[in-house]
């Protein structure tokens, strides 16, 4: 199992009060899967993603990636671990306007001291996959939101990470750009990339192979897509959300 989340609990404390964001989360992701995590605002899905991303630590429980307990990684090794093992795609792109798109994409390789030859080879392989060859020497502020997200995806996968984490990757995009980005993620998964995506969109979730539903800090339901079309899976996800909302009312 590539990712193994074991009995993860997260409690935030402030001024004598405490809030339990995650109760007891257990699930795994195998290599090559595309898993979506859904839940209402405040359900704990972003907290869970932050813990998996090593931006936060669980109060209890463990997260294993490639057999390594992420809580045991030393502070001086954590940045290197993220660069080598994890790719990140955020809702707001997180690209640097003062860098060209090429330099944004190459940044993880620069930080890893890769040679210019290796960097050129990597970007020449990735840019055509994402349709951004003509954008490399432009700056993020000169291109559209959908194009910026493509640049962000290129940066996320250029190190060939074990796991690609996507946090509401279409949340800031129009419907056409959203669909293009979701097809890119689907193609990346078909090419062997493992993806874990947090989304509130049933349409976005329908591109995944499995959906985990989080409510009140626990995984309370999951759906497998099987051989269904995106449209059929989308309908089943929507039905599940409606039924589960009614049940919780």
PDB file of C-alpha atoms in Angstrom:
ATOM      1  CA  UNK A   1       0.000   0.000   0.000  1.00  0.00           C
ATOM      2  CA  UNK A   2       1.417   3.374  -1.009  1.00  0.00           C
ATOM      3  CA  UNK A   3      -0.461   5.515   1.549  1.00  0.00           C
ATOM      4  CA  UNK A   4      -1.698   4.052   4.827  1.00  0.00           C
ATOM      5  CA  UNK A   5      -3.651   6.323   7.186  1.00  0.00           C
ATOM      6  CA  UNK A   6      -4.082   4.597  10.552  1.00  0.00           C
ATOM      7  CA  UNK A   7      -6.482   5.789  13.270  1.00  0.00           C
ATOM      8  CA  UNK A   8      -5.664   9.465  12.709  1.00  0.00           C
ATOM      9  CA  UNK A   9      -7.142  11.924  15.177  1.00  0.00           C
ATOM     10  CA  UNK A  10      -6.582  15.674  15.196  1.00  0.00           C
ATOM     11  CA  UNK A  11      -7.516  17.955  18.091  1.00  0.00           C
ATOM     12  CA  UNK A  12      -6.909  21.703  18.022  1.00  0.00           C
ATOM     13  CA  UNK A  13      -6.589  23.456  21.388  1.00  0.00           C
ATOM     14  CA  UNK A  14      -6.849  27.178  22.051  1.00  0.00           C
ATOM     15  CA  UNK A  15      -7.453  29.102  25.293  1.00  0.00           C
ATOM     16  CA  UNK A  16      -8.840  26.136  27.129  1.00  0.00           C
ATOM     17  CA  UNK A  17     -11.140  25.069  24.286  1.00  0.00           C
ATOM     18  CA  UNK A  18     -10.551  22.121  22.046  1.00  0.00           C
ATOM     19  CA  UNK A  19     -11.971  21.185  18.661  1.00  0.00           C
ATOM     20  CA  UNK A  20     -11.779  17.670  17.249  1.00  0.00           C
ATOM     21  CA  UNK A  21     -11.250  18.022  13.496  1.00  0.00           C
ATOM     22  CA  UNK A  22     -10.626  14.326  12.837  1.00  0.00           C
ATOM     23  CA  UNK A  23     -11.954  11.503  15.018  1.00  0.00           C
ATOM     24  CA  UNK A  24     -10.544   8.203  13.819  1.00  0.00           C
ATOM     25  CA  UNK A  25      -9.573   8.118  10.165  1.00  0.00           C
ATOM     26  CA  UNK A  26      -8.548   4.812   8.612  1.00  0.00           C
ATOM     27  CA  UNK A  27      -7.999   4.239   4.898  1.00  0.00           C
ATOM     28  CA  UNK A  28      -5.343   3.341   2.380  1.00  0.00           C
ATOM     29  CA  UNK A  29      -4.454   4.276  -1.177  1.00  0.00           C
ATOM     30  CA  UNK A  30      -2.750   1.780  -3.467  1.00  0.00           C
ATOM     31  CA  UNK A  31      -0.242   2.755  -6.112  1.00  0.00           C
ATOM     32  CA  UNK A  32      -2.000   3.864  -9.293  1.00  0.00           C
ATOM     33  CA  UNK A  33      -5.312   4.805  -7.628  1.00  0.00           C
ATOM     34  CA  UNK A  34      -7.213   8.070  -8.109  1.00  0.00           C
ATOM     35  CA  UNK A  35      -9.132   8.758  -4.888  1.00  0.00           C
ATOM     36  CA  UNK A  36     -11.394  11.744  -4.174  1.00  0.00           C
ATOM     37  CA  UNK A  37     -12.245  12.932  -0.658  1.00  0.00           C
ATOM     38  CA  UNK A  38     -15.580  14.711  -0.254  1.00  0.00           C
ATOM     39  CA  UNK A  39     -17.296  16.370   2.671  1.00  0.00           C
ATOM     40  CA  UNK A  40     -19.018  19.540   3.764  1.00  0.00           C
ATOM     41  CA  UNK A  41     -17.052  22.578   4.919  1.00  0.00           C
ATOM     42  CA  UNK A  42     -15.673  21.812   8.355  1.00  0.00           C
ATOM     43  CA  UNK A  43     -15.845  18.046   7.846  1.00  0.00           C
ATOM     44  CA  UNK A  44     -12.082  17.671   8.269  1.00  0.00           C
ATOM     45  CA  UNK A  45     -11.065  16.901   4.687  1.00  0.00           C
ATOM     46  CA  UNK A  46      -8.569  19.775   4.380  1.00  0.00           C
ATOM     47  CA  UNK A  47      -7.114  18.956   7.800  1.00  0.00           C
ATOM     48  CA  UNK A  48      -6.627  15.380   6.627  1.00  0.00           C
ATOM     49  CA  UNK A  49      -4.895  16.516   3.438  1.00  0.00           C
ATOM     50  CA  UNK A  50      -2.594  18.816   5.437  1.00  0.00           C
ATOM     51  CA  UNK A  51      -1.586  15.919   7.678  1.00  0.00           C
ATOM     52  CA  UNK A  52      -0.898  13.647   4.701  1.00  0.00           C
ATOM     53  CA  UNK A  53       1.092  16.507   3.138  1.00  0.00           C
ATOM     54  CA  UNK A  54       3.190  16.772   6.353  1.00  0.00           C
ATOM     55  CA  UNK A  55       2.083  20.409   6.832  1.00  0.00           C
ATOM     56  CA  UNK A  56       0.447  19.310  10.100  1.00  0.00           C
ATOM     57  CA  UNK A  57       0.877  16.448  12.571  1.00  0.00           C
ATOM     58  CA  UNK A  58      -1.848  14.124  13.882  1.00  0.00           C
ATOM     59  CA  UNK A  59      -2.698  14.261  17.591  1.00  0.00           C
ATOM     60  CA  UNK A  60      -3.015  10.469  17.505  1.00  0.00           C
ATOM     61  CA  UNK A  61      -2.462   7.814  14.867  1.00  0.00           C
ATOM     62  CA  UNK A  62       0.004   7.517  12.003  1.00  0.00           C
ATOM     63  CA  UNK A  63       0.386   8.221   8.304  1.00  0.00           C
ATOM     64  CA  UNK A  64       2.691   5.965   6.300  1.00  0.00           C
ATOM     65  CA  UNK A  65       3.882   6.822   2.799  1.00  0.00           C
ATOM     66  CA  UNK A  66       5.934   4.139   1.072  1.00  0.00           C
ATOM     67  CA  UNK A  67       6.235   2.455   4.464  1.00  0.00           C
ATOM     68  CA  UNK A  68       7.676   5.552   6.165  1.00  0.00           C
ATOM     69  CA  UNK A  69       5.945   7.073   9.182  1.00  0.00           C
ATOM     70  CA  UNK A  70       5.712  10.740   8.199  1.00  0.00           C
ATOM     71  CA  UNK A  71       5.659  11.860  11.854  1.00  0.00           C
ATOM     72  CA  UNK A  72       9.141  10.417  12.325  1.00  0.00           C
ATOM     73  CA  UNK A  73      10.803  12.383   9.516  1.00  0.00           C
ATOM     74  CA  UNK A  74      13.367  14.790  10.968  1.00  0.00           C
ATOM     75  CA  UNK A  75      12.721  18.508  10.525  1.00  0.00           C
ATOM     76  CA  UNK A  76      15.837  19.018   8.409  1.00  0.00           C
ATOM     77  CA  UNK A  77      14.688  16.242   6.033  1.00  0.00           C
ATOM     78  CA  UNK A  78      11.012  17.186   5.654  1.00  0.00           C
ATOM     79  CA  UNK A  79      11.442  19.622   2.731  1.00  0.00           C
ATOM     80  CA  UNK A  80      13.423  17.037   0.774  1.00  0.00           C
ATOM     81  CA  UNK A  81      10.818  14.362   1.590  1.00  0.00           C
ATOM     82  CA  UNK A  82       8.022  16.579   0.223  1.00  0.00           C
ATOM     83  CA  UNK A  83       9.962  17.360  -2.965  1.00  0.00           C
ATOM     84  CA  UNK A  84      10.788  13.718  -3.649  1.00  0.00           C
ATOM     85  CA  UNK A  85       7.594  11.966  -2.529  1.00  0.00           C
ATOM     86  CA  UNK A  86       4.739  14.466  -2.888  1.00  0.00           C
ATOM     87  CA  UNK A  87       3.362  16.716  -5.604  1.00  0.00           C
ATOM     88  CA  UNK A  88       0.975  19.544  -4.706  1.00  0.00           C
ATOM     89  CA  UNK A  89      -1.803  21.186  -6.719  1.00  0.00           C
ATOM     90  CA  UNK A  90      -3.705  23.958  -4.913  1.00  0.00           C
ATOM     91  CA  UNK A  91      -6.937  25.802  -5.625  1.00  0.00           C
ATOM     92  CA  UNK A  92      -5.105  29.145  -5.956  1.00  0.00           C
ATOM     93  CA  UNK A  93      -2.253  27.687  -8.065  1.00  0.00           C
ATOM     94  CA  UNK A  94       0.566  28.934  -5.739  1.00  0.00           C
ATOM     95  CA  UNK A  95       2.767  29.962  -8.657  1.00  0.00           C
ATOM     96  CA  UNK A  96       5.246  32.822  -8.346  1.00  0.00           C
ATOM     97  CA  UNK A  97       4.495  35.858 -10.551  1.00  0.00           C
ATOM     98  CA  UNK A  98       8.128  36.990 -10.436  1.00  0.00           C
ATOM     99  CA  UNK A  99       9.246  33.694 -12.058  1.00  0.00           C
ATOM    100  CA  UNK A 100       8.571  32.686 -15.645  1.00  0.00           C
ATOM    101  CA  UNK A 101       6.341  29.647 -16.054  1.00  0.00           C
ATOM    102  CA  UNK A 102       9.431  27.619 -16.986  1.00  0.00           C
ATOM    103  CA  UNK A 103      11.213  28.646 -13.778  1.00  0.00           C
ATOM    104  CA  UNK A 104       8.083  27.930 -11.705  1.00  0.00           C
ATOM    105  CA  UNK A 105       7.963  24.400 -13.097  1.00  0.00           C
ATOM    106  CA  UNK A 106      11.691  23.784 -12.647  1.00  0.00           C
ATOM    107  CA  UNK A 107      11.845  25.141  -9.068  1.00  0.00           C
ATOM    108  CA  UNK A 108      11.647  21.708  -7.329  1.00  0.00           C
ATOM    109  CA  UNK A 109      14.492  20.421  -9.530  1.00  0.00           C
ATOM    110  CA  UNK A 110      16.591  23.533  -8.853  1.00  0.00           C
ATOM    111  CA  UNK A 111      16.112  22.996  -5.104  1.00  0.00           C
ATOM    112  CA  UNK A 112      17.200  19.374  -5.591  1.00  0.00           C
ATOM    113  CA  UNK A 113      20.365  20.519  -7.423  1.00  0.00           C
ATOM    114  CA  UNK A 114      19.524  18.713 -10.654  1.00  0.00           C
ATOM    115  CA  UNK A 115      21.678  19.412 -13.703  1.00  0.00           C
ATOM    116  CA  UNK A 116      20.534  21.753 -16.469  1.00  0.00           C
ATOM    117  CA  UNK A 117      20.482  18.761 -18.822  1.00  0.00           C
ATOM    118  CA  UNK A 118      18.162  16.819 -16.493  1.00  0.00           C
ATOM    119  CA  UNK A 119      15.912  19.842 -16.072  1.00  0.00           C
ATOM    120  CA  UNK A 120      15.655  20.473 -19.823  1.00  0.00           C
ATOM    121  CA  UNK A 121      14.884  16.817 -20.426  1.00  0.00           C
ATOM    122  CA  UNK A 122      12.173  16.785 -17.750  1.00  0.00           C
ATOM    123  CA  UNK A 123      10.390  19.940 -18.908  1.00  0.00           C
ATOM    124  CA  UNK A 124      10.580  18.914 -22.578  1.00  0.00           C
ATOM    125  CA  UNK A 125       8.816  15.687 -21.634  1.00  0.00           C
ATOM    126  CA  UNK A 126       6.104  17.255 -19.475  1.00  0.00           C
ATOM    127  CA  UNK A 127       5.216  20.463 -21.360  1.00  0.00           C
ATOM    128  CA  UNK A 128       3.688  18.722 -24.412  1.00  0.00           C
ATOM    129  CA  UNK A 129       1.612  16.438 -22.152  1.00  0.00           C
ATOM    130  CA  UNK A 130       0.000  19.521 -20.609  1.00  0.00           C
ATOM    131  CA  UNK A 131      -0.145  21.641 -23.766  1.00  0.00           C
ATOM    132  CA  UNK A 132       1.984  24.436 -22.308  1.00  0.00           C
ATOM    133  CA  UNK A 133       5.008  24.511 -24.659  1.00  0.00           C
ATOM    134  CA  UNK A 134       4.058  28.001 -25.877  1.00  0.00           C
ATOM    135  CA  UNK A 135       3.619  29.315 -22.331  1.00  0.00           C
ATOM    136  CA  UNK A 136       6.990  28.444 -20.814  1.00  0.00           C
ATOM    137  CA  UNK A 137       8.666  31.828 -21.370  1.00  0.00           C
ATOM    138  CA  UNK A 138       5.612  33.824 -20.296  1.00  0.00           C
ATOM    139  CA  UNK A 139       4.813  34.784 -16.700  1.00  0.00           C
ATOM    140  CA  UNK A 140       1.832  33.518 -14.665  1.00  0.00           C
ATOM    141  CA  UNK A 141       0.120  36.938 -14.747  1.00  0.00           C
ATOM    142  CA  UNK A 142       0.152  36.811 -18.565  1.00  0.00           C
ATOM    143  CA  UNK A 143      -1.900  33.614 -18.864  1.00  0.00           C
ATOM    144  CA  UNK A 144      -5.371  32.373 -17.850  1.00  0.00           C
ATOM    145  CA  UNK A 145      -6.309  30.607 -14.623  1.00  0.00           C
ATOM    146  CA  UNK A 146      -6.648  27.265 -16.389  1.00  0.00           C
ATOM    147  CA  UNK A 147      -3.199  27.693 -17.927  1.00  0.00           C
ATOM    148  CA  UNK A 148      -1.722  28.634 -14.540  1.00  0.00           C
ATOM    149  CA  UNK A 149      -3.169  25.425 -13.095  1.00  0.00           C
ATOM    150  CA  UNK A 150      -1.476  23.459 -15.902  1.00  0.00           C
ATOM    151  CA  UNK A 151       1.813  25.104 -14.958  1.00  0.00           C
ATOM    152  CA  UNK A 152       1.169  24.182 -11.316  1.00  0.00           C
ATOM    153  CA  UNK A 153       0.469  20.564 -12.296  1.00  0.00           C
ATOM    154  CA  UNK A 154       3.679  20.475 -14.335  1.00  0.00           C
ATOM    155  CA  UNK A 155       5.612  21.699 -11.287  1.00  0.00           C
ATOM    156  CA  UNK A 156       3.873  19.093  -9.114  1.00  0.00           C
ATOM    157  CA  UNK A 157       4.771  16.122 -11.325  1.00  0.00           C
ATOM    158  CA  UNK A 158       8.228  17.118 -12.570  1.00  0.00           C
ATOM    159  CA  UNK A 159       9.915  15.297  -9.681  1.00  0.00           C
ATOM    160  CA  UNK A 160       7.856  12.154 -10.441  1.00  0.00           C
ATOM    161  CA  UNK A 161       6.402  12.053  -6.900  1.00  0.00           C
ATOM    162  CA  UNK A 162       4.902   8.930  -5.349  1.00  0.00           C
ATOM    163  CA  UNK A 163       1.647  10.758  -4.573  1.00  0.00           C
ATOM    164  CA  UNK A 164      -0.020  13.775  -6.164  1.00  0.00           C
ATOM    165  CA  UNK A 165      -2.169  15.761  -3.701  1.00  0.00           C
ATOM    166  CA  UNK A 166      -4.804  18.043  -5.236  1.00  0.00           C
ATOM    167  CA  UNK A 167      -6.750  20.434  -2.976  1.00  0.00           C
ATOM    168  CA  UNK A 168      -9.871  21.708  -4.810  1.00  0.00           C
ATOM    169  CA  UNK A 169      -7.846  21.893  -8.066  1.00  0.00           C
ATOM    170  CA  UNK A 170     -10.784  23.283 -10.070  1.00  0.00           C
ATOM    171  CA  UNK A 171     -12.235  25.532  -7.354  1.00  0.00           C
ATOM    172  CA  UNK A 172     -11.033  28.790  -8.941  1.00  0.00           C
ATOM    173  CA  UNK A 173     -11.732  27.851 -12.569  1.00  0.00           C
ATOM    174  CA  UNK A 174     -14.642  28.210 -14.979  1.00  0.00           C
ATOM    175  CA  UNK A 175     -16.434  25.077 -16.166  1.00  0.00           C
ATOM    176  CA  UNK A 176     -14.456  24.704 -19.411  1.00  0.00           C
ATOM    177  CA  UNK A 177     -11.063  25.063 -17.708  1.00  0.00           C
ATOM    178  CA  UNK A 178     -12.221  22.762 -14.893  1.00  0.00           C
ATOM    179  CA  UNK A 179     -13.083  20.035 -17.363  1.00  0.00           C
ATOM    180  CA  UNK A 180      -9.704  20.365 -19.080  1.00  0.00           C
ATOM    181  CA  UNK A 181      -7.843  20.115 -15.759  1.00  0.00           C
ATOM    182  CA  UNK A 182      -9.880  17.066 -14.693  1.00  0.00           C
ATOM    183  CA  UNK A 183      -9.130  15.317 -17.979  1.00  0.00           C
ATOM    184  CA  UNK A 184      -5.430  16.063 -17.407  1.00  0.00           C
ATOM    185  CA  UNK A 185      -5.605  14.498 -13.938  1.00  0.00           C
ATOM    186  CA  UNK A 186      -7.445  11.503 -15.412  1.00  0.00           C
ATOM    187  CA  UNK A 187      -4.757  11.113 -18.089  1.00  0.00           C
ATOM    188  CA  UNK A 188      -1.990  11.385 -15.472  1.00  0.00           C
ATOM    189  CA  UNK A 189      -3.690   8.647 -13.461  1.00  0.00           C
ATOM    190  CA  UNK A 190      -4.027   6.473 -16.568  1.00  0.00           C
ATOM    191  CA  UNK A 191      -0.257   6.970 -17.054  1.00  0.00           C
ATOM    192  CA  UNK A 192       0.356   5.518 -13.579  1.00  0.00           C
ATOM    193  CA  UNK A 193       0.307   8.538 -11.267  1.00  0.00           C
ATOM    194  CA  UNK A 194      -1.373   8.071  -7.878  1.00  0.00           C
ATOM    195  CA  UNK A 195      -3.717  10.950  -7.040  1.00  0.00           C
ATOM    196  CA  UNK A 196      -5.550  11.984  -3.870  1.00  0.00           C
ATOM    197  CA  UNK A 197      -7.936  14.887  -4.458  1.00  0.00           C
ATOM    198  CA  UNK A 198     -10.054  16.887  -2.019  1.00  0.00           C
ATOM    199  CA  UNK A 199     -13.121  18.360  -3.702  1.00  0.00           C
ATOM    200  CA  UNK A 200     -16.659  19.560  -2.956  1.00  0.00           C
ATOM    201  CA  UNK A 201     -17.642  19.024  -6.604  1.00  0.00           C
ATOM    202  CA  UNK A 202     -19.460  15.811  -7.527  1.00  0.00           C
ATOM    203  CA  UNK A 203     -18.431  16.440 -11.132  1.00  0.00           C
ATOM    204  CA  UNK A 204     -14.741  16.602 -10.189  1.00  0.00           C
ATOM    205  CA  UNK A 205     -15.087  13.513  -7.976  1.00  0.00           C
ATOM    206  CA  UNK A 206     -16.625  11.577 -10.873  1.00  0.00           C
ATOM    207  CA  UNK A 207     -13.210  11.563 -12.583  1.00  0.00           C
ATOM    208  CA  UNK A 208     -11.738   9.544  -9.702  1.00  0.00           C
ATOM    209  CA  UNK A 209     -11.898   5.774  -9.285  1.00  0.00           C
ATOM    210  CA  UNK A 210     -13.019   5.872  -5.646  1.00  0.00           C
ATOM    211  CA  UNK A 211     -14.704   8.462  -3.426  1.00  0.00           C
ATOM    212  CA  UNK A 212     -14.336   8.698   0.359  1.00  0.00           C
ATOM    213  CA  UNK A 213     -16.963  10.736   2.204  1.00  0.00           C
ATOM    214  CA  UNK A 214     -15.936  12.453   5.445  1.00  0.00           C
ATOM    215  CA  UNK A 215     -18.428  13.750   7.985  1.00  0.00           C
ATOM    216  CA  UNK A 216     -17.796  14.942  11.543  1.00  0.00           C
ATOM    217  CA  UNK A 217     -14.169  13.870  11.281  1.00  0.00           C
ATOM    218  CA  UNK A 218     -14.703  10.257  10.218  1.00  0.00           C
ATOM    219  CA  UNK A 219     -14.819   8.365   6.916  1.00  0.00           C
ATOM    220  CA  UNK A 220     -18.450   7.245   6.882  1.00  0.00           C
ATOM    221  CA  UNK A 221     -18.977   5.997   3.338  1.00  0.00           C
ATOM    222  CA  UNK A 222     -17.105   5.167   0.152  1.00  0.00           C
ATOM    223  CA  UNK A 223     -17.987   4.487  -3.477  1.00  0.00           C
ATOM    224  CA  UNK A 224     -16.056   2.624  -6.159  1.00  0.00           C
ATOM    225  CA  UNK A 225     -16.492   3.629  -9.773  1.00  0.00           C
ATOM    226  CA  UNK A 226     -15.752   0.312 -11.443  1.00  0.00           C
ATOM    227  CA  UNK A 227     -16.567   0.415 -15.177  1.00  0.00           C
ATOM    228  CA  UNK A 228     -19.077   3.266 -14.885  1.00  0.00           C
ATOM    229  CA  UNK A 229     -18.931   6.356 -17.072  1.00  0.00           C
ATOM    230  CA  UNK A 230     -18.156   9.701 -15.454  1.00  0.00           C
ATOM    231  CA  UNK A 231     -21.794  10.743 -15.867  1.00  0.00           C
ATOM    232  CA  UNK A 232     -23.160   7.606 -14.216  1.00  0.00           C
ATOM    233  CA  UNK A 233     -20.658   7.835 -11.360  1.00  0.00           C
ATOM    234  CA  UNK A 234     -21.460  11.525 -10.921  1.00  0.00           C
ATOM    235  CA  UNK A 235     -25.162  10.660 -10.507  1.00  0.00           C
ATOM    236  CA  UNK A 236     -24.356   7.963  -7.964  1.00  0.00           C
ATOM    237  CA  UNK A 237     -22.127  10.320  -5.985  1.00  0.00           C
ATOM    238  CA  UNK A 238     -24.909  12.938  -5.941  1.00  0.00           C
ATOM    239  CA  UNK A 239     -27.467  10.354  -4.805  1.00  0.00           C
ATOM    240  CA  UNK A 240     -25.157   9.181  -2.017  1.00  0.00           C
ATOM    241  CA  UNK A 241     -24.611  12.743  -0.798  1.00  0.00           C
ATOM    242  CA  UNK A 242     -28.374  13.369  -0.745  1.00  0.00           C
ATOM    243  CA  UNK A 243     -29.130  10.120   1.100  1.00  0.00           C
ATOM    244  CA  UNK A 244     -26.339  10.650   3.603  1.00  0.00           C
ATOM    245  CA  UNK A 245     -27.394  14.248   4.229  1.00  0.00           C
ATOM    246  CA  UNK A 246     -30.990  13.112   4.830  1.00  0.00           C
ATOM    247  CA  UNK A 247     -29.773  10.404   7.177  1.00  0.00           C
ATOM    248  CA  UNK A 248     -27.709  12.895   9.149  1.00  0.00           C
ATOM    249  CA  UNK A 249     -30.519  15.440   9.403  1.00  0.00           C
TER     250      UNK A 249
END
